[in-house]
């Protein structure tokens, strides 16, 4: 297996069955009349199939799998009706940008997309686009897993040189959690500091709290109302599983997450242009919001947003669930000390190693279920070194303790550096990022 | 009957059964915990009873009665669980303000209330309140019936010397009608001109379009979200009859009509005061919104708004329905010429007179079903003259044509004067009224 390239290696993780292609081929184009209210039951969503018993659960509020390898992402691509990020697309991104693809692309961490080729087609014709991602600020504490979309979004911003909007859904957290509006808003500002510490360009990045921006932009509210007119309760019930007992705020919230997908929500950035396409990097659990958005877009005269989907960042205890800030033991926080990082990994990180050193030396460990190895695929930049670790661990030359040490030595400086950068993010810097203003946009 | 005073006369129209008092006495006080999300099914609304077969239909979108006398307002008071505006309350308003009660109060046109005594108790202790009313701008054309709440609100503003907010629900009209956002917003501004022409004091009046103000006031959006968190779909289904096929915009809209009932929605007027009570003069069909609002208020830590309810302004063809801008023949528009007014009344106003002059002279007409007479009860200031007309018409001395002439001579100068005042409402004047700003407030 030593002649496999890193790409071949990670290709394995996202291997795409013929089923996907045949399903995609069956999809027929839909014609909508712009400005028409929805006819109930007419909305044909992009998800190819309903979940079946035994399928992984993946929605904006729950992610779980029965497999230690985690969610079956190939099945998810089929279920959601998205497209795989294959080698051809990765190569094309490299060609168009003239940059080495980010390791999240090389390693299949961003594994699925919608309409990314369309974004690249337009980009090659000098037609620009903008990036949109977001965060639900449910607590002050962000963890390493939360950084994934932001690390990747920063890379996209750098290589494509495009503006970026980041939505902090403090209103959503107020609606879903037992928190006050002021708490949610404070978390939005605190989380924004961690996001800014990822290195975004202030001249090309607008971060907004919904609670602030809704009250500061008639254009944003207009798009929210447009979406709200074109989606029925039946539809959000089908997509999000809402019930009659849910509050009306939850029921109408999806429109608020949809609205930033349209450039006219940001006249301070895009002037009166309603046609600038949006590219949304996000974890795959957010896709239901954007399936809805893509369905509504042509009916209100806007382009559909394109998407890049990431896998989940596994909990320390194993890939059956994603890392969650509400379980401290499953989580490495961005505020953890080097010692805390070391202890948590040594104590909690699920190991794919064998029970005894003798057995491990003889049969080798299983990197496919080993959380420390999974984390290294996210954060170890060096492809060759990572591949060597994989081989050594599989072959038994590398012990679990040694693998964990390797992860600890990768994470400690990375998080310390993040903490240093975050210290530099003053209230004034946050204010700059969060002020609606003109951005650098071609 | 000549020894009946005008108040006695109109008292008849709104006579209150013992049933109301006994129903009201049964109501027990409810305790809510502020900040608690709703427990489904827990919301006990203020409406005493569900409509029964044969009851008049009265909700924000439909008003109809099978009786030529119009809606049975006494029954409505029982059904909605509100309180009658009785002579004692009218006398108290006169005492507290030192002014003769408006003829809409003297004549039972504002016939029902919630918590008006509480407003007066507080006012007597120098504790002020504010007024809130509104309009759904579904077309450029307003009719005489639309003026009723505004004429009365202006009188309240004058005699109590309090600030007033007027909500133009252009977002609602976009959600319910086949209109564009721009059309609805334009109607909001055009209708504001007619409202301003009623004579409101610019130093004490803020008129806002939802589409504008939502995007200009984080405080307003915060209150919208608070209400949205505390009302379930089950509840709006019960109150407004929404179904699963309704768009999510309609489902969440009631929170937007609720929010102006709380003083913290207007920090530019009330600073950080969240305790200024609100008094809402409106037609009784808007009560469902405010029953919901009053239920939510204590759970989010705000005072319940008080209400004053008016009867409907009957269609020209008869009091079975209210005047509607969508049926030109049933309607006297504020833009009608003297000739149009004359022709519409002569041609369409339903008469309570007899078929022949001989019969009419002998048996007399019926003012209780005569639309011209009803209109005079709204617009003829002189109580004695109105009572004489009633007697002469009932007795057969006054013919239908003469009664209509009397109405025409009342309406023509009234509408001409309105048109003159509206001409003076420049774009600059509208801009002043619609700019969020400090108001004169004690």
mmCIF file of N, CA and C in Angstrom, chain A residues 40 171 174-175 177-179 181-182 185 210-212 214-218 221-222 225-226 228-234 236-237 243-249 251-252 255-256, chain B residues 40 171 174-175 177-179 181-182 185 210-212 214-218 221-222 225-226 228-234 236-237 243-249 251-252 255-256:
data_model
loop_
_atom_site.group_PDB
_atom_site.id
_atom_site.type_symbol
_atom_site.label_atom_id
_atom_site.label_comp_id
_atom_site.label_asym_id
_atom_site.label_seq_id
_atom_site.Cartn_x
_atom_site.Cartn_y
_atom_site.Cartn_z
ATOM 1 N N UNK A 40 -48.730 24.132 -2.209
ATOM 2 C CA UNK A 40 -48.338 23.151 -1.213
ATOM 3 C C UNK A 40 -48.101 21.789 -1.852
ATOM 4 N N UNK A 171 -30.280 34.784 17.287
ATOM 5 C CA UNK A 171 -31.739 34.649 17.412
ATOM 6 C C UNK A 171 -32.143 33.177 17.452
ATOM 7 N N UNK A 174 -31.462 31.747 20.853
ATOM 8 C CA UNK A 174 -32.494 32.197 21.798
ATOM 9 C C UNK A 174 -33.762 31.351 21.649
ATOM 10 N N UNK A 175 -34.120 31.064 20.404
ATOM 11 C CA UNK A 175 -35.359 30.309 20.169
ATOM 12 C C UNK A 175 -35.248 28.853 20.610
ATOM 13 N N UNK A 177 -32.730 27.461 22.766
ATOM 14 C CA UNK A 177 -32.115 27.154 24.063
ATOM 15 C C UNK A 177 -32.764 27.957 25.181
ATOM 16 N N UNK A 178 -32.478 27.553 26.407
ATOM 17 C CA UNK A 178 -32.981 28.284 27.566
ATOM 18 C C UNK A 178 -31.991 29.403 27.919
ATOM 19 N N UNK A 179 -31.899 30.369 27.024
ATOM 20 C CA UNK A 179 -30.942 31.473 27.175
ATOM 21 C C UNK A 179 -31.677 32.782 26.939
ATOM 22 N N UNK A 181 -31.897 36.769 25.430
ATOM 23 C CA UNK A 181 -31.408 37.426 24.212
ATOM 24 C C UNK A 181 -30.028 38.017 24.444
ATOM 25 N N UNK A 182 -29.832 38.618 25.614
ATOM 26 C CA UNK A 182 -28.531 39.243 25.891
ATOM 27 C C UNK A 182 -27.410 38.207 25.960
ATOM 28 N N UNK A 185 -26.597 37.140 22.427
ATOM 29 C CA UNK A 185 -25.881 38.186 21.707
ATOM 30 C C UNK A 185 -24.436 38.290 22.184
ATOM 31 N N UNK A 210 -27.534 38.182 13.972
ATOM 32 C CA UNK A 210 -28.896 38.379 13.444
ATOM 33 C C UNK A 210 -29.646 39.436 14.244
ATOM 34 N N UNK A 211 -29.490 39.376 15.572
ATOM 35 C CA UNK A 211 -30.229 40.324 16.419
ATOM 36 C C UNK A 211 -29.857 41.768 16.096
ATOM 37 N N UNK A 212 -28.602 41.993 15.705
ATOM 38 C CA UNK A 212 -28.189 43.342 15.306
ATOM 39 C C UNK A 212 -28.581 43.649 13.858
ATOM 40 N N UNK A 214 -30.630 42.291 11.593
ATOM 41 C CA UNK A 214 -32.040 42.384 11.206
ATOM 42 C C UNK A 214 -32.551 43.794 11.478
ATOM 43 N N UNK A 215 -32.115 44.371 12.596
ATOM 44 C CA UNK A 215 -32.547 45.715 12.951
ATOM 45 C C UNK A 215 -31.706 46.811 12.343
ATOM 46 N N UNK A 216 -30.844 46.445 11.397
ATOM 47 C CA UNK A 216 -29.970 47.443 10.791
ATOM 48 C C UNK A 216 -30.049 47.415 9.270
ATOM 49 N N UNK A 217 -30.842 46.500 8.721
ATOM 50 C CA UNK A 217 -30.841 46.336 7.270
ATOM 51 C C UNK A 217 -32.225 45.982 6.735
ATOM 52 N N UNK A 218 -32.950 46.986 6.238
ATOM 53 C CA UNK A 218 -34.250 46.663 5.628
ATOM 54 C C UNK A 218 -34.114 45.657 4.486
ATOM 55 N N UNK A 221 -34.215 42.104 5.908
ATOM 56 C CA UNK A 221 -35.567 41.709 6.307
ATOM 57 C C UNK A 221 -36.453 41.456 5.089
ATOM 58 N N UNK A 222 -36.276 42.263 4.048
ATOM 59 C CA UNK A 222 -37.076 42.034 2.847
ATOM 60 C C UNK A 222 -36.837 40.637 2.277
ATOM 61 N N UNK A 225 -38.566 38.030 4.472
ATOM 62 C CA UNK A 225 -40.014 37.957 4.206
ATOM 63 C C UNK A 225 -40.295 37.275 2.868
ATOM 64 N N UNK A 226 -39.433 37.555 1.870
ATOM 65 C CA UNK A 226 -39.620 36.884 0.574
ATOM 66 C C UNK A 226 -39.547 35.372 0.725
ATOM 67 N N UNK A 228 -39.989 33.696 3.482
ATOM 68 C CA UNK A 228 -41.102 33.264 4.335
ATOM 69 C C UNK A 228 -42.413 33.131 3.560
ATOM 70 N N UNK A 229 -42.555 33.941 2.505
ATOM 71 C CA UNK A 229 -43.784 33.851 1.704
ATOM 72 C C UNK A 229 -43.807 32.592 0.848
ATOM 73 N N UNK A 230 -42.620 32.061 0.543
ATOM 74 C CA UNK A 230 -42.524 30.981 -0.438
ATOM 75 C C UNK A 230 -42.225 29.615 0.160
ATOM 76 N N UNK A 231 -42.364 29.495 1.468
ATOM 77 C CA UNK A 231 -42.159 28.201 2.131
ATOM 78 C C UNK A 231 -43.343 27.968 3.072
ATOM 79 N N UNK A 232 -43.961 26.798 2.971
ATOM 80 C CA UNK A 232 -45.110 26.515 3.843
ATOM 81 C C UNK A 232 -44.673 25.750 5.088
ATOM 82 N N UNK A 233 -45.596 25.704 6.060
ATOM 83 C CA UNK A 233 -45.335 24.904 7.256
ATOM 84 C C UNK A 233 -45.136 23.436 6.879
ATOM 85 N N UNK A 234 -45.939 22.938 5.944
ATOM 86 C CA UNK A 234 -45.750 21.558 5.478
ATOM 87 C C UNK A 234 -44.312 21.314 5.042
ATOM 88 N N UNK A 236 -41.412 23.035 5.891
ATOM 89 C CA UNK A 236 -40.423 23.007 6.979
ATOM 90 C C UNK A 236 -40.645 21.800 7.888
ATOM 91 N N UNK A 237 -41.881 21.348 7.979
ATOM 92 C CA UNK A 237 -42.173 20.127 8.726
ATOM 93 C C UNK A 237 -41.430 18.956 8.085
ATOM 94 N N UNK A 243 -42.936 20.370 14.583
ATOM 95 C CA UNK A 243 -44.286 19.891 14.891
ATOM 96 C C UNK A 243 -45.176 21.078 15.254
ATOM 97 N N UNK A 244 -46.454 20.786 15.452
ATOM 98 C CA UNK A 244 -47.421 21.829 15.820
ATOM 99 C C UNK A 244 -47.107 22.447 17.179
ATOM 100 N N UNK A 245 -46.327 21.748 17.993
ATOM 101 C CA UNK A 245 -45.999 22.265 19.330
ATOM 102 C C UNK A 245 -44.774 23.169 19.315
ATOM 103 N N UNK A 246 -44.122 23.280 18.161
ATOM 104 C CA UNK A 246 -42.962 24.168 18.096
ATOM 105 C C UNK A 246 -43.413 25.617 18.049
ATOM 106 N N UNK A 247 -42.583 26.492 18.604
ATOM 107 C CA UNK A 247 -42.940 27.903 18.603
ATOM 108 C C UNK A 247 -42.813 28.462 17.183
ATOM 109 N N UNK A 248 -43.553 29.534 16.918
ATOM 110 C CA UNK A 248 -43.596 30.095 15.563
ATOM 111 C C UNK A 248 -42.240 30.692 15.177
ATOM 112 N N UNK A 249 -41.403 30.992 16.165
ATOM 113 C CA UNK A 249 -40.063 31.488 15.871
ATOM 114 C C UNK A 249 -39.206 30.422 15.211
ATOM 115 N N UNK A 251 -40.313 27.882 13.584
ATOM 116 C CA UNK A 251 -40.926 27.540 12.289
ATOM 117 C C UNK A 251 -40.502 28.513 11.204
ATOM 118 N N UNK A 252 -40.351 29.787 11.559
ATOM 119 C CA UNK A 252 -39.987 30.759 10.521
ATOM 120 C C UNK A 252 -38.482 31.004 10.449
ATOM 121 N N UNK A 255 -35.923 30.802 7.211
ATOM 122 C CA UNK A 255 -35.840 31.923 6.264
ATOM 123 C C UNK A 255 -34.698 32.866 6.623
ATOM 124 N N UNK A 256 -34.385 32.943 7.912
ATOM 125 C CA UNK A 256 -33.332 33.852 8.362
ATOM 126 C C UNK A 256 -31.958 33.273 8.044
ATOM 127 N N UNK B 40 -47.246 23.706 25.451
ATOM 128 C CA UNK B 40 -48.307 23.628 24.468
ATOM 129 C C UNK B 40 -49.633 23.286 25.115
ATOM 130 N N UNK B 171 -45.503 44.355 5.387
ATOM 131 C CA UNK B 171 -45.022 42.976 5.288
ATOM 132 C C UNK B 171 -46.204 41.996 5.292
ATOM 133 N N UNK B 174 -47.835 41.931 1.910
ATOM 134 C CA UNK B 174 -47.017 41.158 0.967
ATOM 135 C C UNK B 174 -47.257 39.660 1.154
ATOM 136 N N UNK B 175 -47.349 39.235 2.419
ATOM 137 C CA UNK B 175 -47.517 37.806 2.702
ATOM 138 C C UNK B 175 -48.893 37.294 2.302
ATOM 139 N N UNK B 177 -51.237 38.960 0.145
ATOM 140 C CA UNK B 177 -51.794 39.366 -1.154
ATOM 141 C C UNK B 177 -50.806 39.085 -2.285
ATOM 142 N N UNK B 178 -51.320 39.140 -3.501
ATOM 143 C CA UNK B 178 -50.475 38.958 -4.675
ATOM 144 C C UNK B 178 -49.879 40.311 -5.065
ATOM 145 N N UNK B 179 -49.020 40.831 -4.196
ATOM 146 C CA UNK B 179 -48.415 42.149 -4.398
ATOM 147 C C UNK B 179 -46.912 42.036 -4.186
ATOM 148 N N UNK B 181 -43.184 43.501 -2.772
ATOM 149 C CA UNK B 181 -42.763 44.256 -1.593
ATOM 150 C C UNK B 181 -42.800 45.753 -1.863
ATOM 151 N N UNK B 182 -42.355 46.146 -3.046
ATOM 152 C CA UNK B 182 -42.329 47.578 -3.362
ATOM 153 C C UNK B 182 -43.737 48.176 -3.419
ATOM 154 N N UNK B 185 -44.993 48.558 0.124
ATOM 155 C CA UNK B 185 -44.318 49.665 0.797
ATOM 156 C C UNK B 185 -44.831 51.010 0.283
ATOM 157 N N UNK B 210 -43.506 48.368 8.561
ATOM 158 C CA UNK B 210 -42.754 47.219 9.100
ATOM 159 C C UNK B 210 -41.489 46.965 8.287
ATOM 160 N N UNK B 211 -41.626 47.043 6.951
ATOM 161 C CA UNK B 211 -40.474 46.741 6.094
ATOM 162 C C UNK B 211 -39.316 47.692 6.380
ATOM 163 N N UNK B 212 -39.626 48.925 6.731
ATOM 164 C CA UNK B 212 -38.571 49.879 7.098
ATOM 165 C C UNK B 212 -38.108 49.686 8.542
ATOM 166 N N UNK B 214 -38.451 47.309 10.875
ATOM 167 C CA UNK B 214 -37.771 46.073 11.290
ATOM 168 C C UNK B 214 -36.285 46.188 10.995
ATOM 169 N N UNK B 215 -35.951 46.795 9.870
ATOM 170 C CA UNK B 215 -34.555 46.951 9.474
ATOM 171 C C UNK B 215 -33.905 48.195 10.040
ATOM 172 N N UNK B 216 -34.592 48.856 10.978
ATOM 173 C CA UNK B 216 -34.024 50.085 11.542
ATOM 174 C C UNK B 216 -33.992 50.040 13.063
ATOM 175 N N UNK B 217 -34.485 48.947 13.655
ATOM 176 C CA UNK B 217 -34.605 48.914 15.112
ATOM 177 C C UNK B 217 -34.345 47.524 15.683
ATOM 178 N N UNK B 218 -33.126 47.278 16.160
ATOM 179 C CA UNK B 218 -32.868 45.981 16.795
ATOM 180 C C UNK B 218 -33.820 45.717 17.963
ATOM 181 N N UNK B 221 -37.032 44.119 16.614
ATOM 182 C CA UNK B 221 -36.831 42.717 16.249
ATOM 183 C C UNK B 221 -36.684 41.840 17.494
ATOM 184 N N UNK B 222 -36.001 42.349 18.516
ATOM 185 C CA UNK B 222 -35.863 41.565 19.744
ATOM 186 C C UNK B 222 -37.223 41.228 20.341
ATOM 187 N N UNK B 225 -38.905 38.502 18.249
ATOM 188 C CA UNK B 225 -38.361 37.167 18.540
ATOM 189 C C UNK B 225 -38.853 36.672 19.898
ATOM 190 N N UNK B 226 -38.937 37.576 20.878
ATOM 191 C CA UNK B 226 -39.446 37.169 22.194
ATOM 192 C C UNK B 226 -40.860 36.609 22.078
ATOM 193 N N UNK B 228 -42.232 35.438 19.364
ATOM 194 C CA UNK B 228 -42.180 34.225 18.541
ATOM 195 C C UNK B 228 -41.740 33.002 19.345
ATOM 196 N N UNK B 229 -40.929 33.225 20.387
ATOM 197 C CA UNK B 229 -40.489 32.092 21.200
ATOM 198 C C UNK B 229 -41.611 31.575 22.100
ATOM 199 N N UNK B 230 -42.571 32.448 22.391
ATOM 200 C CA UNK B 230 -43.570 32.113 23.403
ATOM 201 C C UNK B 230 -44.953 31.804 22.835
ATOM 202 N N UNK B 231 -45.024 31.591 21.525
ATOM 203 C CA UNK B 231 -46.297 31.218 20.896
ATOM 204 C C UNK B 231 -46.041 30.025 19.988
ATOM 205 N N UNK B 232 -46.846 28.984 20.127
ATOM 206 C CA UNK B 232 -46.644 27.795 19.285
ATOM 207 C C UNK B 232 -47.543 27.842 18.050
ATOM 208 N N UNK B 233 -47.215 26.960 17.092
ATOM 209 C CA UNK B 233 -48.073 26.831 15.917
ATOM 210 C C UNK B 233 -49.484 26.421 16.330
ATOM 211 N N UNK B 234 -49.579 25.497 17.289
ATOM 212 C CA UNK B 234 -50.900 25.113 17.791
ATOM 213 C C UNK B 234 -51.712 26.329 18.212
ATOM 214 N N UNK B 236 -51.370 29.649 17.264
ATOM 215 C CA UNK B 236 -51.823 30.506 16.165
ATOM 216 C C UNK B 236 -52.850 29.793 15.287
ATOM 217 N N UNK B 237 -52.743 28.459 15.240
ATOM 218 C CA UNK B 237 -53.750 27.672 14.525
ATOM 219 C C UNK B 237 -55.111 27.886 15.186
ATOM 220 N N UNK B 243 -53.301 26.943 8.660
ATOM 221 C CA UNK B 243 -53.180 25.509 8.377
ATOM 222 C C UNK B 243 -51.737 25.179 8.001
ATOM 223 N N UNK B 244 -51.466 23.882 7.846
ATOM 224 C CA UNK B 244 -50.126 23.418 7.468
ATOM 225 C C UNK B 244 -49.716 23.927 6.087
ATOM 226 N N UNK B 245 -50.700 24.318 5.276
ATOM 227 C CA UNK B 245 -50.387 24.803 3.927
ATOM 228 C C UNK B 245 -50.077 26.292 3.899
ATOM 229 N N UNK B 246 -50.226 26.963 5.037
ATOM 230 C CA UNK B 246 -49.909 28.392 5.052
ATOM 231 C C UNK B 246 -48.399 28.591 5.077
ATOM 232 N N UNK B 247 -47.960 29.687 4.485
ATOM 233 C CA UNK B 247 -46.529 29.958 4.457
ATOM 234 C C UNK B 247 -46.056 30.345 5.855
ATOM 235 N N UNK B 248 -44.769 30.109 6.103
ATOM 236 C CA UNK B 248 -44.216 30.340 7.443
ATOM 237 C C UNK B 248 -44.224 31.829 7.798
ATOM 238 N N UNK B 249 -44.316 32.685 6.782
ATOM 239 C CA UNK B 249 -44.416 34.123 7.039
ATOM 240 C C UNK B 249 -45.728 34.485 7.712
ATOM 241 N N UNK B 251 -47.558 32.467 9.426
ATOM 242 C CA UNK B 251 -47.588 31.799 10.731
ATOM 243 C C UNK B 251 -46.862 32.620 11.796
ATOM 244 N N UNK B 252 -45.770 33.278 11.401
ATOM 245 C CA UNK B 252 -45.026 34.038 12.407
ATOM 246 C C UNK B 252 -45.427 35.510 12.448
ATOM 247 N N UNK B 255 -46.614 37.836 15.650
ATOM 248 C CA UNK B 255 -45.622 38.406 16.569
ATOM 249 C C UNK B 255 -45.246 39.825 16.158
ATOM 250 N N UNK B 256 -45.328 40.112 14.869
ATOM 251 C CA UNK B 256 -44.949 41.439 14.373
ATOM 252 C C UNK B 256 -46.039 42.456 14.679
#
